[in-house]
PDB file of C-alpha atoms and ligand atoms in Angstrom:
ATOM      1  CA  UNK A   1      90.174 112.356 107.489  1.00 48.00           C
ATOM      2  CA  UNK A   2      86.852 112.538 105.636  1.00 56.00           C
ATOM      3  CA  UNK A   3      83.546 113.149 106.267  1.00 70.00           C
ATOM      4  CA  UNK A   4      81.489 110.611 107.550  1.00 76.00           C
ATOM      5  CA  UNK A   5      78.587 109.163 105.402  1.00 76.00           C
ATOM      6  CA  UNK A   6      76.404 109.631 107.898  1.00 76.00           C
ATOM      7  CA  UNK A   7      76.628 113.166 108.608  1.00 80.00           C
ATOM      8  CA  UNK A   8      76.428 113.791 104.669  1.00 78.00           C
ATOM      9  CA  UNK A   9      73.480 111.532 104.483  1.00 77.00           C
ATOM     10  CA  UNK A  10      71.673 113.466 107.515  1.00 76.00           C
ATOM     11  CA  UNK A  11      72.672 116.457 105.305  1.00 74.00           C
ATOM     12  CA  UNK A  12      71.254 115.631 101.953  1.00 72.00           C
ATOM     13  CA  UNK A  13      67.859 114.062 104.162  1.00 72.00           C
ATOM     14  CA  UNK A  14      67.882 117.789 106.254  1.00 70.00           C
ATOM     15  CA  UNK A  15      67.374 119.484 103.298  1.00 61.00           C
ATOM     16  CA  UNK A  16      65.052 117.299 102.209  1.00 56.00           C
ATOM     17  CA  UNK A  17      62.699 116.583 105.177  1.00 55.00           C
ATOM     18  CA  UNK A  18      60.308 114.704 103.001  1.00 55.00           C
ATOM     19  CA  UNK A  19      57.888 111.840 104.157  1.00 59.00           C
ATOM     20  CA  UNK A  20      56.389 108.494 103.318  1.00 66.00           C
ATOM     21  CA  UNK A  21      58.584 106.731 101.505  1.00 71.00           C
ATOM     22  CA  UNK A  22      61.772 107.233 100.038  1.00 75.00           C
ATOM     23  CA  UNK A  23      61.536 109.119  96.582  1.00 77.00           C
ATOM     24  CA  UNK A  24      63.541 108.184  93.899  1.00 78.00           C
ATOM     25  CA  UNK A  25      65.022 111.779  93.875  1.00 79.00           C
ATOM     26  CA  UNK A  26      65.871 111.686  97.369  1.00 77.00           C
ATOM     27  CA  UNK A  27      67.365 108.300  96.832  1.00 82.00           C
ATOM     28  CA  UNK A  28      69.289 109.939  93.891  1.00 85.00           C
ATOM     29  CA  UNK A  29      71.173 112.390  96.031  1.00 83.00           C
ATOM     30  CA  UNK A  30      71.955 110.528  99.009  1.00 85.00           C
ATOM     31  CA  UNK A  31      73.414 107.872  96.384  1.00 90.00           C
ATOM     32  CA  UNK A  32      75.396 110.398  95.086  1.00 90.00           C
ATOM     33  CA  UNK A  33      77.417 111.000  98.569  1.00 87.00           C
ATOM     34  CA  UNK A  34      77.139 107.182  98.507  1.00 89.00           C
ATOM     35  CA  UNK A  35      79.091 107.231  95.421  1.00 92.00           C
ATOM     36  CA  UNK A  36      81.886 109.685  96.904  1.00 90.00           C
ATOM     37  CA  UNK A  37      82.528 107.899 100.045  1.00 88.00           C
ATOM     38  CA  UNK A  38      83.034 104.764  98.254  1.00 91.00           C
ATOM     39  CA  UNK A  39      85.449 106.234  95.971  1.00 91.00           C
ATOM     40  CA  UNK A  40      87.178 107.819  98.947  1.00 88.00           C
ATOM     41  CA  UNK A  41      87.607 104.480 100.656  1.00 89.00           C
ATOM     42  CA  UNK A  42      89.516 103.230  97.757  1.00 88.00           C
ATOM     43  CA  UNK A  43      86.918 100.751  95.992  1.00 92.00           C
ATOM     44  CA  UNK A  44      86.983 100.901  92.509  1.00 91.00           C
ATOM     45  CA  UNK A  45      85.105 102.843  89.978  1.00 91.00           C
ATOM     46  CA  UNK A  46      83.430  99.707  88.425  1.00 90.00           C
ATOM     47  CA  UNK A  47      82.567  98.281  91.728  1.00 92.00           C
ATOM     48  CA  UNK A  48      80.948 101.642  92.972  1.00 94.00           C
ATOM     49  CA  UNK A  49      78.862 101.063  90.399  1.00 94.00           C
ATOM     50  CA  UNK A  50      77.485  97.935  90.654  1.00 94.00           C
ATOM     51  CA  UNK A  51      77.050  98.593  94.743  1.00 94.00           C
ATOM     52  CA  UNK A  52      75.030 102.028  94.017  1.00 93.00           C
ATOM     53  CA  UNK A  53      72.870 100.907  91.221  1.00 94.00           C
ATOM     54  CA  UNK A  54      71.869  97.889  94.060  1.00 93.00           C
ATOM     55  CA  UNK A  55      71.235 100.444  97.107  1.00 92.00           C
ATOM     56  CA  UNK A  56      68.692 102.098  94.647  1.00 90.00           C
ATOM     57  CA  UNK A  57      67.119  99.003  94.165  1.00 90.00           C
ATOM     58  CA  UNK A  58      66.310  98.394  97.589  1.00 90.00           C
ATOM     59  CA  UNK A  59      65.867 101.470  98.618  1.00 85.00           C
ATOM     60  CA  UNK A  60      63.625 103.411  96.225  1.00 81.00           C
ATOM     61  CA  UNK A  61      59.844 103.341  97.482  1.00 77.00           C
ATOM     62  CA  UNK A  62      60.993 102.086 101.077  1.00 78.00           C
ATOM     63  CA  UNK A  63      58.683 103.289 103.769  1.00 76.00           C
ATOM     64  CA  UNK A  64      60.252 105.738 105.958  1.00 73.00           C
ATOM     65  CA  UNK A  65      60.864 104.230 109.464  1.00 72.00           C
ATOM     66  CA  UNK A  66      59.571 105.996 112.481  1.00 70.00           C
ATOM     67  CA  UNK A  67      62.134 104.731 114.888  1.00 71.00           C
ATOM     68  CA  UNK A  68      65.153 106.103 112.341  1.00 74.00           C
ATOM     69  CA  UNK A  69      66.149 108.830 110.474  1.00 77.00           C
ATOM     70  CA  UNK A  70      66.030 108.089 106.515  1.00 78.00           C
ATOM     71  CA  UNK A  71      69.728 108.877 106.426  1.00 80.00           C
ATOM     72  CA  UNK A  72      69.899 105.796 108.916  1.00 81.00           C
ATOM     73  CA  UNK A  73      67.946 103.885 107.265  1.00 84.00           C
ATOM     74  CA  UNK A  74      69.873 104.363 103.954  1.00 86.00           C
ATOM     75  CA  UNK A  75      73.075 103.520 105.825  1.00 87.00           C
ATOM     76  CA  UNK A  76      71.878 100.179 106.772  1.00 89.00           C
ATOM     77  CA  UNK A  77      71.016  99.430 103.347  1.00 91.00           C
ATOM     78  CA  UNK A  78      74.426 100.318 101.943  1.00 91.00           C
ATOM     79  CA  UNK A  79      76.092  99.030 105.058  1.00 92.00           C
ATOM     80  CA  UNK A  80      73.995  95.472 103.702  1.00 93.00           C
ATOM     81  CA  UNK A  81      74.959  95.845 100.495  1.00 94.00           C
ATOM     82  CA  UNK A  82      78.694  95.722 101.106  1.00 93.00           C
ATOM     83  CA  UNK A  83      78.202  93.178 103.827  1.00 94.00           C
ATOM     84  CA  UNK A  84      76.873  90.713 101.351  1.00 93.00           C
ATOM     85  CA  UNK A  85      79.630  92.279  98.695  1.00 93.00           C
ATOM     86  CA  UNK A  86      82.292  91.514 100.846  1.00 92.00           C
ATOM     87  CA  UNK A  87      81.153  87.551 101.252  1.00 87.00           C
ATOM     88  CA  UNK A  88      78.912  87.628 104.410  1.00 76.00           C
ATOM     89  CA  UNK A  89      76.913  85.152 105.145  1.00 63.00           C
ATOM     90  CA  UNK A  90      79.510  83.232 103.930  1.00 57.00           C
ATOM     91  CA  UNK A  91      80.558  81.935 107.286  1.00 51.00           C
ATOM     92  CA  UNK A  92      77.684  79.789 107.494  1.00 41.00           C
ATOM     93  CA  UNK A  93      78.512  77.856 104.675  1.00 37.00           C
ATOM     94  CA  UNK A  94      82.021  78.055 103.707  1.00 38.00           C
ATOM     95  CA  UNK A  95      85.333  77.744 105.346  1.00 43.00           C
ATOM     96  CA  UNK A  96      86.189  80.790 106.757  1.00 58.00           C
ATOM     97  CA  UNK A  97      90.174  80.787 107.094  1.00 82.00           C
ATOM     98  CA  UNK A  98      92.755  78.313 105.442  1.00 90.00           C
ATOM     99  CA  UNK A  99      91.076  75.267 103.813  1.00 89.00           C
ATOM    100  CA  UNK A 100      93.063  72.125 104.714  1.00 91.00           C
ATOM    101  CA  UNK A 101      90.469  70.179 103.873  1.00 91.00           C
ATOM    102  CA  UNK A 102      93.109  67.699 101.502  1.00 93.00           C
ATOM    103  CA  UNK A 103      95.529  65.122 101.644  1.00 93.00           C
ATOM    104  CA  UNK A 104      99.031  65.879 103.636  1.00 94.00           C
ATOM    105  CA  UNK A 105     100.997  67.418 103.129  1.00 97.00           C
ATOM    106  CA  UNK A 106      98.354  70.247 101.722  1.00 97.00           C
ATOM    107  CA  UNK A 107     100.295  72.858 100.194  1.00 98.00           C
ATOM    108  CA  UNK A 108      99.701  76.558 100.242  1.00 98.00           C
ATOM    109  CA  UNK A 109     101.106  78.702  97.764  1.00 98.00           C
ATOM    110  CA  UNK A 110     101.711  82.770  98.582  1.00 98.00           C
ATOM    111  CA  UNK A 111     101.920  84.982  95.802  1.00 97.00           C
ATOM    112  CA  UNK A 112     101.791  88.863  95.312  1.00 96.00           C
ATOM    113  CA  UNK A 113     103.447  91.531  94.810  1.00 94.00           C
ATOM    114  CA  UNK A 114     107.445  92.693  95.981  1.00 93.00           C
ATOM    115  CA  UNK A 115     106.553  94.557  99.145  1.00 93.00           C
ATOM    116  CA  UNK A 116     102.564  93.196  99.654  1.00 95.00           C
ATOM    117  CA  UNK A 117     104.199  91.253 103.039  1.00 97.00           C
ATOM    118  CA  UNK A 118     104.211  87.747 101.573  1.00 97.00           C
ATOM    119  CA  UNK A 119     106.942  86.538 103.355  1.00 97.00           C
ATOM    120  CA  UNK A 120     105.432  88.337 106.751  1.00 98.00           C
ATOM    121  CA  UNK A 121     102.590  86.814 106.099  1.00 98.00           C
ATOM    122  CA  UNK A 122     104.057  83.281 105.474  1.00 98.00           C
ATOM    123  CA  UNK A 123     105.410  83.707 108.966  1.00 98.00           C
ATOM    124  CA  UNK A 124     101.961  84.369 110.459  1.00 97.00           C
ATOM    125  CA  UNK A 125     100.260  81.982 108.919  1.00 97.00           C
ATOM    126  CA  UNK A 126     103.140  79.565 109.938  1.00 97.00           C
ATOM    127  CA  UNK A 127     102.242  80.794 113.752  1.00 97.00           C
ATOM    128  CA  UNK A 128      98.870  80.495 113.287  1.00 95.00           C
ATOM    129  CA  UNK A 129      99.213  77.015 111.787  1.00 95.00           C
ATOM    130  CA  UNK A 130     101.115  75.396 114.197  1.00 96.00           C
ATOM    131  CA  UNK A 131     100.166  77.029 117.384  1.00 94.00           C
ATOM    132  CA  UNK A 132      96.194  77.348 117.225  1.00 91.00           C
ATOM    133  CA  UNK A 133      95.312  74.490 115.284  1.00 92.00           C
ATOM    134  CA  UNK A 134      98.596  72.336 116.581  1.00 94.00           C
ATOM    135  CA  UNK A 135      99.978  71.484 112.761  1.00 96.00           C
ATOM    136  CA  UNK A 136     103.684  70.818 111.639  1.00 98.00           C
ATOM    137  CA  UNK A 137     104.297  73.558 108.952  1.00 98.00           C
ATOM    138  CA  UNK A 138     107.329  73.610 106.878  1.00 98.00           C
ATOM    139  CA  UNK A 139     107.439  76.499 105.087  1.00 98.00           C
ATOM    140  CA  UNK A 140     110.089  77.827 101.885  1.00 98.00           C
ATOM    141  CA  UNK A 141     111.260  80.527 100.148  1.00 97.00           C
ATOM    142  CA  UNK A 142     111.254  80.227  96.489  1.00 97.00           C
ATOM    143  CA  UNK A 143     112.424  83.643  96.093  1.00 94.00           C
ATOM    144  CA  UNK A 144     116.104  83.429  94.329  1.00 92.00           C
ATOM    145  CA  UNK A 145     115.721  87.026  92.890  1.00 83.00           C
ATOM    146  CA  UNK A 146     116.724  88.317  96.288  1.00 81.00           C
ATOM    147  CA  UNK A 147     119.036  86.808  98.020  1.00 78.00           C
ATOM    148  CA  UNK A 148     117.780  88.172 101.404  1.00 91.00           C
ATOM    149  CA  UNK A 149     114.466  86.943 101.328  1.00 92.00           C
ATOM    150  CA  UNK A 150     115.056  83.452 101.846  1.00 94.00           C
ATOM    151  CA  UNK A 151     116.831  84.576 104.659  1.00 95.00           C
ATOM    152  CA  UNK A 152     114.201  86.437 105.896  1.00 96.00           C
ATOM    153  CA  UNK A 153     111.613  83.740 105.830  1.00 97.00           C
ATOM    154  CA  UNK A 154     113.893  81.564 107.789  1.00 97.00           C
ATOM    155  CA  UNK A 155     114.292  83.439 110.174  1.00 97.00           C
ATOM    156  CA  UNK A 156     110.524  84.422 110.542  1.00 98.00           C
ATOM    157  CA  UNK A 157     110.473  80.205 110.745  1.00 98.00           C
ATOM    158  CA  UNK A 158     112.363  80.194 113.559  1.00 98.00           C
ATOM    159  CA  UNK A 159     110.286  83.066 115.392  1.00 98.00           C
ATOM    160  CA  UNK A 160     107.109  81.037 114.478  1.00 98.00           C
ATOM    161  CA  UNK A 161     108.776  77.568 115.607  1.00 98.00           C
ATOM    162  CA  UNK A 162     108.507  75.949 112.449  1.00 98.00           C
ATOM    163  CA  UNK A 163     111.168  74.338 110.243  1.00 98.00           C
ATOM    164  CA  UNK A 164     112.440  76.453 107.010  1.00 98.00           C
ATOM    165  CA  UNK A 165     113.365  74.339 104.169  1.00 98.00           C
ATOM    166  CA  UNK A 166     117.321  74.230 103.982  1.00 96.00           C
ATOM    167  CA  UNK A 167     118.998  77.121 101.413  1.00 94.00           C
ATOM    168  CA  UNK A 168     120.313  75.487  98.768  1.00 94.00           C
ATOM    169  CA  UNK A 169     122.736  78.486  97.061  1.00 91.00           C
ATOM    170  CA  UNK A 170     121.991  78.524  93.008  1.00 91.00           C
ATOM    171  CA  UNK A 171     118.386  76.377  92.954  1.00 94.00           C
ATOM    172  CA  UNK A 172     115.830  77.563  91.199  1.00 95.00           C
ATOM    173  CA  UNK A 173     112.290  77.970  92.184  1.00 96.00           C
ATOM    174  CA  UNK A 174     110.748  74.880  90.763  1.00 97.00           C
ATOM    175  CA  UNK A 175     113.860  72.815  92.206  1.00 97.00           C
ATOM    176  CA  UNK A 176     113.341  74.119  95.524  1.00 98.00           C
ATOM    177  CA  UNK A 177     109.231  73.396  95.355  1.00 98.00           C
ATOM    178  CA  UNK A 178     109.841  70.605  94.606  1.00 98.00           C
ATOM    179  CA  UNK A 179     112.344  69.581  97.642  1.00 98.00           C
ATOM    180  CA  UNK A 180     109.795  71.191  99.779  1.00 98.00           C
ATOM    181  CA  UNK A 181     106.880  69.013  98.883  1.00 98.00           C
ATOM    182  CA  UNK A 182     109.365  65.663  99.102  1.00 98.00           C
ATOM    183  CA  UNK A 183     110.949  67.116 102.286  1.00 98.00           C
ATOM    184  CA  UNK A 184     107.136  67.455 103.617  1.00 98.00           C
ATOM    185  CA  UNK A 185     105.773  64.053 102.710  1.00 97.00           C
ATOM    186  CA  UNK A 186     109.180  62.214 103.935  1.00 97.00           C
ATOM    187  CA  UNK A 187     108.665  64.263 107.317  1.00 98.00           C
ATOM    188  CA  UNK A 188     104.874  63.693 107.725  1.00 97.00           C
ATOM    189  CA  UNK A 189     104.453  67.696 107.580  1.00 98.00           C
ATOM    190  CA  UNK A 190     100.887  68.748 107.764  1.00 97.00           C
ATOM    191  CA  UNK A 191     101.411  71.688 105.376  1.00 98.00           C
ATOM    192  CA  UNK A 192     103.856  73.058 103.349  1.00 98.00           C
ATOM    193  CA  UNK A 193     103.960  77.239 102.428  1.00 98.00           C
ATOM    194  CA  UNK A 194     105.591  77.651  99.751  1.00 98.00           C
ATOM    195  CA  UNK A 195     106.714  81.637  99.505  1.00 98.00           C
ATOM    196  CA  UNK A 196     106.981  82.315  95.815  1.00 96.00           C
ATOM    197  CA  UNK A 197     108.719  85.557  94.241  1.00 91.00           C
ATOM    198  CA  UNK A 198     107.756  88.768  94.145  1.00 87.00           C
ATOM    199  CA  UNK A 199     108.409  91.664  91.622  1.00 82.00           C
ATOM    200  CA  UNK A 200     107.212  95.358  92.125  1.00 80.00           C
ATOM    201  CA  UNK A 201     105.003  95.384  88.956  1.00 82.00           C
ATOM    202  CA  UNK A 202     103.468  92.674  87.180  1.00 82.00           C
ATOM    203  CA  UNK A 203     105.322  91.150  84.812  1.00 87.00           C
ATOM    204  CA  UNK A 204     104.976  87.731  82.525  1.00 89.00           C
ATOM    205  CA  UNK A 205     108.369  86.178  83.796  1.00 89.00           C
ATOM    206  CA  UNK A 206     106.949  86.606  87.692  1.00 89.00           C
ATOM    207  CA  UNK A 207     103.737  84.987  86.569  1.00 92.00           C
ATOM    208  CA  UNK A 208     104.761  82.547  84.049  1.00 94.00           C
ATOM    209  CA  UNK A 209     107.272  80.939  87.077  1.00 94.00           C
ATOM    210  CA  UNK A 210     104.844  81.293  89.746  1.00 96.00           C
ATOM    211  CA  UNK A 211     102.028  79.524  87.552  1.00 96.00           C
ATOM    212  CA  UNK A 212     104.927  76.669  86.381  1.00 97.00           C
ATOM    213  CA  UNK A 213     105.462  76.469  90.648  1.00 97.00           C
ATOM    214  CA  UNK A 214     101.722  75.874  90.882  1.00 97.00           C
ATOM    215  CA  UNK A 215     101.152  73.382  88.131  1.00 97.00           C
ATOM    216  CA  UNK A 216     103.882  71.074  89.558  1.00 96.00           C
ATOM    217  CA  UNK A 217     102.494  71.069  93.280  1.00 97.00           C
ATOM    218  CA  UNK A 218      98.873  71.471  92.967  1.00 96.00           C
ATOM    219  CA  UNK A 219      98.480  73.769  96.157  1.00 98.00           C
ATOM    220  CA  UNK A 220      95.369  73.211  97.628  1.00 97.00           C
ATOM    221  CA  UNK A 221      95.313  77.166  98.499  1.00 97.00           C
ATOM    222  CA  UNK A 222      96.442  79.843  96.274  1.00 97.00           C
ATOM    223  CA  UNK A 223      96.231  83.103  98.748  1.00 97.00           C
ATOM    224  CA  UNK A 224      97.116  86.541  97.294  1.00 97.00           C
ATOM    225  CA  UNK A 225      98.387  89.005  99.659  1.00 97.00           C
ATOM    226  CA  UNK A 226      97.501  92.580  98.917  1.00 96.00           C
ATOM    227  CA  UNK A 227      98.759  95.672 100.552  1.00 95.00           C
ATOM    228  CA  UNK A 228      95.370  97.534 101.611  1.00 92.00           C
ATOM    229  CA  UNK A 229      97.255 101.127 101.144  1.00 91.00           C
ATOM    230  CA  UNK A 230      97.546 100.263  97.578  1.00 89.00           C
ATOM    231  CA  UNK A 231      93.942 101.270  97.129  1.00 82.00           C
ATOM    232  CA  UNK A 232      92.971 101.876  93.330  1.00 83.00           C
ATOM    233  CA  UNK A 233      95.481  99.512  92.147  1.00 87.00           C
ATOM    234  CA  UNK A 234      94.640  96.639  94.255  1.00 90.00           C
ATOM    235  CA  UNK A 235      92.091  95.857  92.028  1.00 89.00           C
ATOM    236  CA  UNK A 236      94.652  95.865  88.941  1.00 90.00           C
ATOM    237  CA  UNK A 237      97.128  93.485  90.826  1.00 93.00           C
ATOM    238  CA  UNK A 238      94.163  91.057  92.268  1.00 94.00           C
ATOM    239  CA  UNK A 239      92.398  90.694  88.489  1.00 94.00           C
ATOM    240  CA  UNK A 240      96.065  90.385  87.116  1.00 94.00           C
ATOM    241  CA  UNK A 241      96.528  87.356  89.547  1.00 95.00           C
ATOM    242  CA  UNK A 242      93.553  85.482  89.302  1.00 96.00           C
ATOM    243  CA  UNK A 243      93.439  85.437  85.473  1.00 95.00           C
ATOM    244  CA  UNK A 244      96.900  83.568  85.745  1.00 94.00           C
ATOM    245  CA  UNK A 245      96.849  81.660  89.100  1.00 96.00           C
ATOM    246  CA  UNK A 246      93.212  81.070  89.990  1.00 96.00           C
ATOM    247  CA  UNK A 247      93.332  82.459  92.912  1.00 96.00           C
ATOM    248  CA  UNK A 248      91.374  80.629  96.298  1.00 96.00           C
ATOM    249  CA  UNK A 249      91.536  83.327  98.891  1.00 95.00           C
ATOM    250  CA  UNK A 250      93.425  86.705  99.735  1.00 95.00           C
ATOM    251  CA  UNK A 251      94.892  88.090 102.434  1.00 96.00           C
ATOM    252  CA  UNK A 252      94.898  91.860 103.100  1.00 95.00           C
ATOM    253  CA  UNK A 253      97.615  93.716 104.465  1.00 96.00           C
ATOM    254  CA  UNK A 254      98.554  96.898 106.408  1.00 95.00           C
ATOM    255  CA  UNK A 255      95.420  97.182 107.626  1.00 93.00           C
ATOM    256  CA  UNK A 256      96.573  98.858 110.698  1.00 93.00           C
ATOM    257  CA  UNK A 257      97.142 101.846 108.354  1.00 89.00           C
ATOM    258  CA  UNK A 258      94.857 104.771 107.820  1.00 85.00           C
ATOM    259  CA  UNK A 259      93.466 102.712 104.598  1.00 85.00           C
ATOM    260  CA  UNK A 260      89.537 102.792 104.459  1.00 84.00           C
ATOM    261  CA  UNK A 261      90.064  99.202 102.822  1.00 87.00           C
ATOM    262  CA  UNK A 262      87.768  99.128  99.819  1.00 91.00           C
ATOM    263  CA  UNK A 263      90.260  97.194  97.863  1.00 92.00           C
ATOM    264  CA  UNK A 264      88.567  94.522 100.095  1.00 93.00           C
ATOM    265  CA  UNK A 265      85.793  95.131  98.058  1.00 92.00           C
ATOM    266  CA  UNK A 266      87.698  95.774  94.562  1.00 93.00           C
ATOM    267  CA  UNK A 267      89.217  92.427  95.114  1.00 94.00           C
ATOM    268  CA  UNK A 268      86.686  90.316  96.325  1.00 94.00           C
ATOM    269  CA  UNK A 269      84.570  91.538  93.512  1.00 92.00           C
ATOM    270  CA  UNK A 270      86.612  91.082  90.569  1.00 92.00           C
ATOM    271  CA  UNK A 271      88.392  87.318  91.306  1.00 94.00           C
ATOM    272  CA  UNK A 272      84.759  86.116  93.404  1.00 93.00           C
ATOM    273  CA  UNK A 273      88.067  84.789  96.220  1.00 94.00           C
ATOM    274  CA  UNK A 274      87.084  85.119  99.649  1.00 92.00           C
ATOM    275  CA  UNK A 275      89.013  87.941 101.520  1.00 93.00           C
ATOM    276  CA  UNK A 276      90.574  85.572 104.223  1.00 93.00           C
ATOM    277  CA  UNK A 277      92.604  87.227 106.220  1.00 94.00           C
ATOM    278  CA  UNK A 278      93.901  90.504 107.310  1.00 95.00           C
ATOM    279  CA  UNK A 279      97.671  91.330 108.130  1.00 96.00           C
ATOM    280  CA  UNK A 280      97.681  94.288 111.243  1.00 96.00           C
ATOM    281  CA  UNK A 281     100.927  94.900 111.957  1.00 97.00           C
ATOM    282  CA  UNK A 282     104.621  93.740 111.451  1.00 97.00           C
ATOM    283  CA  UNK A 283     104.484  91.135 114.214  1.00 97.00           C
ATOM    284  CA  UNK A 284     104.058  87.338 114.022  1.00 97.00           C
ATOM    285  CA  UNK A 285     100.675  87.443 115.805  1.00 96.00           C
ATOM    286  CA  UNK A 286      99.034  90.361 113.860  1.00 97.00           C
ATOM    287  CA  UNK A 287      97.152  88.457 111.657  1.00 96.00           C
ATOM    288  CA  UNK A 288      93.338  88.528 111.982  1.00 93.00           C
ATOM    289  CA  UNK A 289      90.466  86.755 111.032  1.00 90.00           C
ATOM    290  CA  UNK A 290      87.851  88.826 107.945  1.00 91.00           C
ATOM    291  CA  UNK A 291      84.559  90.000 108.839  1.00 90.00           C
ATOM    292  CA  UNK A 292      82.724  91.723 106.230  1.00 91.00           C
ATOM    293  CA  UNK A 293      80.419  93.653 108.915  1.00 90.00           C
ATOM    294  CA  UNK A 294      83.856  95.403 110.335  1.00 89.00           C
ATOM    295  CA  UNK A 295      85.265  96.396 106.844  1.00 90.00           C
ATOM    296  CA  UNK A 296      82.008  97.572 106.028  1.00 91.00           C
ATOM    297  CA  UNK A 297      81.735  99.882 108.886  1.00 87.00           C
ATOM    298  CA  UNK A 298      85.453 100.867 108.358  1.00 88.00           C
ATOM    299  CA  UNK A 299      84.714 101.839 104.798  1.00 88.00           C
ATOM    300  CA  UNK A 300      81.541 103.887 105.297  1.00 85.00           C
ATOM    301  CA  UNK A 301      83.830 105.549 107.900  1.00 79.00           C
TER     302      UNK A 301
HETATM  303  P1  GDP B   1     106.899  90.675 100.462  1.00 61.00           P
HETATM  304  O1  GDP B   1     108.262  91.437  99.362  1.00 61.00           O
HETATM  305  O2  GDP B   1     105.978  90.857  99.685  1.00 61.00           O
HETATM  306  O3  GDP B   1     107.523  89.141 100.884  1.00 61.00           O
HETATM  307  O4  GDP B   1     106.790  91.713 101.893  1.00 61.00           O
HETATM  308  P2  GDP B   1     107.486  91.482 102.966  1.00 61.00           P
HETATM  309  O5  GDP B   1     106.742  90.677 104.011  1.00 61.00           O
HETATM  310  O6  GDP B   1     108.597  91.454 103.466  1.00 61.00           O
HETATM  311  O7  GDP B   1     106.972  93.209 104.038  1.00 61.00           O
HETATM  312  C1  GDP B   1     107.051  94.087 103.359  1.00 61.00           C
HETATM  313  C2  GDP B   1     107.212  95.046 104.606  1.00 61.00           C
HETATM  314  O8  GDP B   1     106.056  95.364 105.512  1.00 61.00           O
HETATM  315  C3  GDP B   1     107.885  94.638 105.702  1.00 61.00           C
HETATM  316  O9  GDP B   1     108.837  95.659 106.436  1.00 61.00           O
HETATM  317  C4  GDP B   1     107.058  94.099 106.917  1.00 61.00           C
HETATM  318  O10 GDP B   1     107.158  94.062 108.406  1.00 61.00           O
HETATM  319  C5  GDP B   1     105.793  94.717 106.573  1.00 61.00           C
HETATM  320  N1  GDP B   1     104.837  94.340 106.823  1.00 61.00           N
HETATM  321  C6  GDP B   1     104.343  93.103 106.465  1.00 61.00           C
HETATM  322  N2  GDP B   1     103.195  93.065 106.751  1.00 61.00           N
HETATM  323  C7  GDP B   1     102.253  93.894 107.524  1.00 61.00           C
HETATM  324  C8  GDP B   1     100.757  94.425 107.971  1.00 61.00           C
HETATM  325  O11 GDP B   1     100.380  94.006 108.168  1.00 61.00           O
HETATM  326  N3  GDP B   1     101.002  95.903 108.471  1.00 61.00           N
HETATM  327  C9  GDP B   1     102.476  96.540 108.800  1.00 61.00           C
HETATM  328  N4  GDP B   1     102.325  97.908 109.250  1.00 61.00           N
HETATM  329  N5  GDP B   1     103.674  96.005 108.306  1.00 61.00           N
HETATM  330  C10 GDP B   1     103.837  94.702 107.182  1.00 61.00           C
END
């Protein structure tokens, strides 16, 4: 779809054909191409600026290696900067995936805009926790806006082989959340996943409702679900949810589409929260671990 960064940089350096150290002018020209590539991959402008500054600092004055072309050398630097910005190396110390290191039942709050894939992701996480980690999982839908949402989660729960909280018509989100926590305690569940309502766009009523649920249930994880295809909008969504709800992790969905994944970089930069998982399809087993290096090479094309 787009010309790869590698081709573009080869073009830049072919024209220059310089030897010795990478000079500031050469790097400046290469950085123009890097900037375009990142913007095309949906990285937010403010984040692109920070990244290109880091690349410049590292590249200028670096000796041109004999073994690789200057273009490859710059790409390596760009790649390293992206992997670091995506939280590379974190795996050595931090917890990848979902953190369940808390007394049972551990509550996980799922938040995000309507259509982001929240309910599907709730089913996927439930399946994974049951299947791979042998956890006893309860799921509950707090989405009282759309009658179908609660039933949708019940169907997914059944497919995932986990229990879903019985639906009580007319009950509000806070009451459902309290009942879910209660049932999880009484039934000795390890994990309770609360799927909150979404809206088509960020609004105060939604935020207030989810914030109240968060306060009442004190979840160990607050996972923001964002559609990778929303591109540049993802950064606003992530900022708004994080300011209000202190997100602990991000799940980026629809990476099976042709989005380049730059939204991951922007969301990580504005929230500081790690990207924990990727949704890669509609099926319940289409959930992947996040690997910074894979997303970095996808962004670079
Ligand atoms: P919610 O409104 O945020 O709860 O979103 P849903 O979970 O209902 O998902 C909306 C639509 O997106 C459904 O048709 C899902 O099957 C689909 N969906 C969710 N996650 C993914 C994904 O990772 N890839 C693809 N291709 N579709 C997804």
